Amino acid sequence: MEEKKTKAGDWRSYQRVLLPPVKDLHKLDVYEKHEGYKALREVLTTDKWDPTSVTNEVKKSGLKGRGGAGFPTGLKWSFMPPVDPNIPRFLCCNGDESEPGTFKDRQLMEYNPHLVFEGMLIASYAMSIKTGYLYIRGEFADWITLMEEELEKAYAKGYVGKNIMGSGFSCEIVIHKGAGAYICGEESSLMSSLEGQRAYPRVKPPFPAQKGVWGYPTTINNVETLTCVPLIINKGGEWFSKIGASSHPGPVLYGISGHVNRPGVFEYPTGMLISDLIDEVAGGMRGGKKLKALIPGGSSTPILRADQIVGVTMDADSLRDAGSMMGTSGMLIMDEDVDIVSWLRRITQFYHHESCGQCTPCREGTGWLENIVTRLDEGNGQLRDLDILLDLCTQMEGRTVCALADAAAWPIRYTIDRFRSEFEAKCRPENVPSGGVLETA
Amino acid sequence: MGDFIKHPFVDAPDRNPAPLIPGDQLVFTSEEKKQIQTWISRYPTADGAIMRALWLAQEKFSFLPPEVIKLVAEEVGIPYANAYGVATFYTQYFKEKKGKHVLDVCTCFSCQLCGGYDMLHYIEEKLGVHKGETTKDGLFTVQEAECLGACGTAPMLQITNGTFVHNLNKDKVDALLDALREGKMPAFTSVTLPQDEDEMGGNRRTDVNSVESYIVPPVSETVS
Ligand SMILES: Cc1cc2nc3c(=O)[nH]c(=O)nc-3n(C[C@H](O)[C@H](O)[C@H](O)COP(=O)(O)O)c2cc1C
Ligand code: SF4
Ligand code: FES
């Protein structure tokens, strides 16, 4: 096959940095041998760095948030108000990871927990923060135990806590255990959850940088975003900005699941050709089947048909042109046998279950979506149901406190748009296979 | 289909149900109290510690009836209504008594496509209960779960808010249920990255078992 030039460059010889091939890297002594806490030491103890220069270096790197929205991280940090010694400030590291199809942060916490802590500490230094909360979803109980063990060791060695490395900078890290609610991944909901309330999202503005947890300035970043920070300090923002697609640079963890031979998390530069990811990285389609569709970045990013991914690369620009989004880069690959309507029905069930219930368009709308898609899936639908669905989506999008309603509406909108014939086929009872993938029980 | 419009009547929960946990057991030990105080000290206000305190109570009493929530609220020092609101918001807090082992079978999205429903139905048939129900011997509760963040090893399940069991197939489910009946919990398994096969050095953890089965992925019966 002729060699294609991709934004990811020579990705086959890419050297991993977030999840490097080092045995037992989660242990503090192994981590220390591999440049562990070197970036933190440099930031805290040399004159080269002050909070502003750290933020500037992150800005220069072009790092964009890996939590879904892709907001430039350095810019987000600079939204924090000027330091007032009487007002506490907080960092929240978002390890809620409940977007279906996303499972990358867990790998980071499992194999490289100290990189997460180091990233949190450097970010805290850059924003003069003294407490960082690491919010981990409750389902990751085993990983929380592992992380807490490692955190204790980092405390004992003086990497976290009071007067770190004699620099006069103090920072606490607290691991907060969630208890199973997708909505806690949304930043304002995460704050409510931290404060010990029901995890209801809040109206923005005020944004977290102005009024965050307990009303104090707060910055929220994804786990993967923060793990990039020590690398940027060690190797320079410029090095980082040259990895992968120039408008959306850096290493990224692709979580590939579904009908491929080797599902899993793979670290490569951004801007990988989707076809390379499926055929080479993930070992090709399972059972030699044909690709039907894929989701590039978690359940709420628009679905792409096989014919829409030709030449498309995994970065914000290319995916936007193709009609989708980067999201969390948790990719779901579907083969030709997938019943799209049944699959969509399961997604609507998810959003209905996870709606927090504050806003009527979302609370009721997600339920209606589920009911109507269920009706279609069972072969009792009518053609006009598709119009009702699209109308419902319009009435949900942008009319709620948080973006969950949009996230619930997009899969419907784009799946109908891109697979309309499958819905139409299901509307006629004689074409409906008994039961479909889902069963009512 | 018939229940598309029909809404079932739901009785409002009893505000003061008879306690399920006898009063003399309804106490925290001094160690547990100390632990809760440590958590409280990590937050600007005591409220922040409520989630951890509820977790602790759930591990101790196995579920959270109103009297336990009340106890936790008093210990943390926040109004009962707030604690109740938190306990009822999150799905992982059990408001009613469950089986000794709660099997959360993921059927979301990736797991659905990789045979999550096959596994759920297989377990339901094997145990003779529907999802949401508990077996008569009180050993197992079967639940359908939303994405548990392990889609790369779908289909999978979680045992009682703890260990994940990856890459399920029927043999694995059989072995798992037998082991649980004998009181053996599976060990924590580290999901080795496929990219990390041994010839590349690998970033395995040596302190936990690893999963090899990605090499031969379980193929679902209904879908692919
Ligand atoms: C409904 C909803 C769910 C979200 N879930 C997550 C999540 O599980 N993990 C995450 O990191 N961000 C999640 N986000 C995005 C966060 O709100 C926030 O944008 C992100 O954590 C910011 O981090 P970043 O700038 O590093 O990307 C979610 C957003 C919405 C609207
Ligand atoms: S949009 Fe949905 S999830 Fe978000 S606040 Fe409103 S009801 Fe809650
Ligand atoms: S869909 Fe089952 S773990 Fe994500």
Short mmCIF file of N, CA, C and O and ligand atoms in Angstrom, two decimals, chain A residues 65-71 76 94 96-99 105 182-183 185-187 220-222 225 403-404, ligand 1:
data_model
loop_
_atom_site.label_atom_id
_atom_site.label_comp_id
_atom_site.label_asym_id
_atom_site.label_seq_id
_atom_site.Cartn_x
_atom_site.Cartn_y
_atom_site.Cartn_z
N GLY A 65 -7.88 21.01 26.08
CA GLY A 65 -8.47 20.10 27.06
C GLY A 65 -8.88 18.78 26.45
O GLY A 65 -9.42 18.74 25.35
N ARG A 66 -8.63 17.71 27.17
CA ARG A 66 -8.96 16.38 26.67
C ARG A 66 -10.25 15.86 27.28
O ARG A 66 -10.56 14.68 27.16
N GLY A 67 -10.99 16.73 27.97
CA GLY A 67 -12.19 16.28 28.65
C GLY A 67 -13.43 16.30 27.78
O GLY A 67 -14.50 15.90 28.20
N GLY A 68 -13.34 16.80 26.58
CA GLY A 68 -14.49 16.79 25.69
C GLY A 68 -14.66 18.07 24.92
O GLY A 68 -14.92 18.07 23.73
N ALA A 69 -14.50 19.22 25.61
CA ALA A 69 -14.78 20.47 24.94
C ALA A 69 -13.58 21.00 24.15
O ALA A 69 -13.73 21.83 23.27
N GLY A 70 -12.37 20.54 24.48
CA GLY A 70 -11.19 20.96 23.75
C GLY A 70 -10.84 22.42 23.92
O GLY A 70 -10.36 23.07 23.00
N PHE A 71 -11.06 22.96 25.11
CA PHE A 71 -10.75 24.36 25.36
C PHE A 71 -9.26 24.51 25.65
O PHE A 71 -8.69 23.71 26.38
N LYS A 76 -7.48 28.86 29.74
CA LYS A 76 -8.38 28.61 30.87
C LYS A 76 -7.72 29.01 32.18
O LYS A 76 -8.34 29.64 33.03
N ASN A 94 -10.65 16.36 36.85
CA ASN A 94 -11.88 15.65 36.51
C ASN A 94 -11.57 14.22 36.07
O ASN A 94 -11.16 13.97 34.95
N ASP A 96 -13.90 11.80 36.30
CA ASP A 96 -15.21 11.16 36.40
C ASP A 96 -15.40 10.16 35.27
O ASP A 96 -16.02 9.13 35.45
N GLU A 97 -14.88 10.49 34.12
CA GLU A 97 -14.86 9.56 32.99
C GLU A 97 -16.08 8.66 32.89
O GLU A 97 -16.00 7.46 33.08
N SER A 98 -17.23 9.24 32.63
CA SER A 98 -18.37 8.35 32.46
C SER A 98 -19.01 8.47 31.10
O SER A 98 -20.06 7.89 30.85
N GLU A 99 -18.42 9.25 30.21
CA GLU A 99 -18.92 9.32 28.85
C GLU A 99 -18.80 7.93 28.22
O GLU A 99 -17.70 7.39 28.14
N ASP A 105 -8.73 7.77 30.99
CA ASP A 105 -8.21 8.32 32.24
C ASP A 105 -7.91 7.20 33.23
O ASP A 105 -6.99 7.29 34.02
N TYR A 182 -23.33 10.02 35.93
CA TYR A 182 -22.65 10.53 34.75
C TYR A 182 -22.50 12.05 34.82
O TYR A 182 -21.47 12.62 34.45
N ILE A 183 -23.53 12.68 35.34
CA ILE A 183 -23.57 14.14 35.30
C ILE A 183 -22.42 14.77 36.09
O ILE A 183 -22.02 15.90 35.82
N GLY A 185 -19.46 14.48 35.74
CA GLY A 185 -18.37 14.86 34.87
C GLY A 185 -18.51 16.29 34.38
O GLY A 185 -17.53 16.93 34.04
N GLU A 186 -19.72 16.79 34.36
CA GLU A 186 -19.94 18.17 33.94
C GLU A 186 -19.35 19.06 35.03
O GLU A 186 -19.55 18.82 36.22
N GLU A 187 -18.62 20.12 34.64
CA GLU A 187 -17.78 20.79 35.63
C GLU A 187 -18.56 21.41 36.78
O GLU A 187 -18.15 21.31 37.94
N ILE A 220 -11.04 23.69 36.45
CA ILE A 220 -11.33 22.27 36.30
C ILE A 220 -10.68 21.76 35.04
O ILE A 220 -10.85 22.34 33.96
N ASN A 221 -9.90 20.71 35.18
CA ASN A 221 -9.25 20.11 34.03
C ASN A 221 -9.38 18.60 34.08
O ASN A 221 -9.46 18.00 35.15
N ASN A 222 -9.36 18.03 32.92
CA ASN A 222 -9.42 16.59 32.79
C ASN A 222 -8.09 15.96 33.23
O ASN A 222 -7.04 16.60 33.19
N THR A 225 -5.51 15.97 30.44
CA THR A 225 -5.00 17.31 30.20
C THR A 225 -3.87 17.62 31.17
O THR A 225 -2.80 18.11 30.78
N ALA A 403 -24.91 20.98 29.32
CA ALA A 403 -24.90 20.50 27.94
C ALA A 403 -25.36 19.06 27.80
O ALA A 403 -25.27 18.49 26.72
N LEU A 404 -25.88 18.46 28.89
CA LEU A 404 -26.32 17.07 28.75
C LEU A 404 -27.48 16.95 27.77
O LEU A 404 -27.56 16.00 27.00
C1 LIG C 1 -22.74 16.11 30.44
C2 LIG C 1 -21.27 16.32 30.49
C3 LIG C 1 -20.44 15.31 30.97
C4 LIG C 1 -19.06 15.48 31.05
N1 LIG C 1 -18.29 14.45 31.52
C5 LIG C 1 -16.96 14.63 31.62
C6 LIG C 1 -16.13 13.58 32.12
O1 LIG C 1 -16.61 12.50 32.47
N2 LIG C 1 -14.79 13.78 32.23
C7 LIG C 1 -14.22 14.97 31.86
O2 LIG C 1 -13.03 15.11 31.98
N3 LIG C 1 -14.98 15.98 31.38
C8 LIG C 1 -16.32 15.84 31.25
N4 LIG C 1 -17.09 16.88 30.77
C9 LIG C 1 -16.43 18.13 30.39
C10 LIG C 1 -16.24 19.00 31.60
O3 LIG C 1 -17.41 19.76 31.82
C11 LIG C 1 -15.11 19.97 31.43
O4 LIG C 1 -15.30 20.65 30.23
C12 LIG C 1 -13.76 19.33 31.40
O5 LIG C 1 -13.54 18.52 32.51
C13 LIG C 1 -12.74 20.40 31.35
O6 LIG C 1 -11.46 19.83 31.29
P1 LIG C 1 -10.48 20.12 30.07
O7 LIG C 1 -10.48 21.59 29.81
O8 LIG C 1 -9.18 19.61 30.57
O9 LIG C 1 -11.00 19.34 28.91
C14 LIG C 1 -18.49 16.70 30.66
C15 LIG C 1 -19.31 17.70 30.17
C16 LIG C 1 -20.68 17.53 30.08
C17 LIG C 1 -21.52 18.64 29.55
#
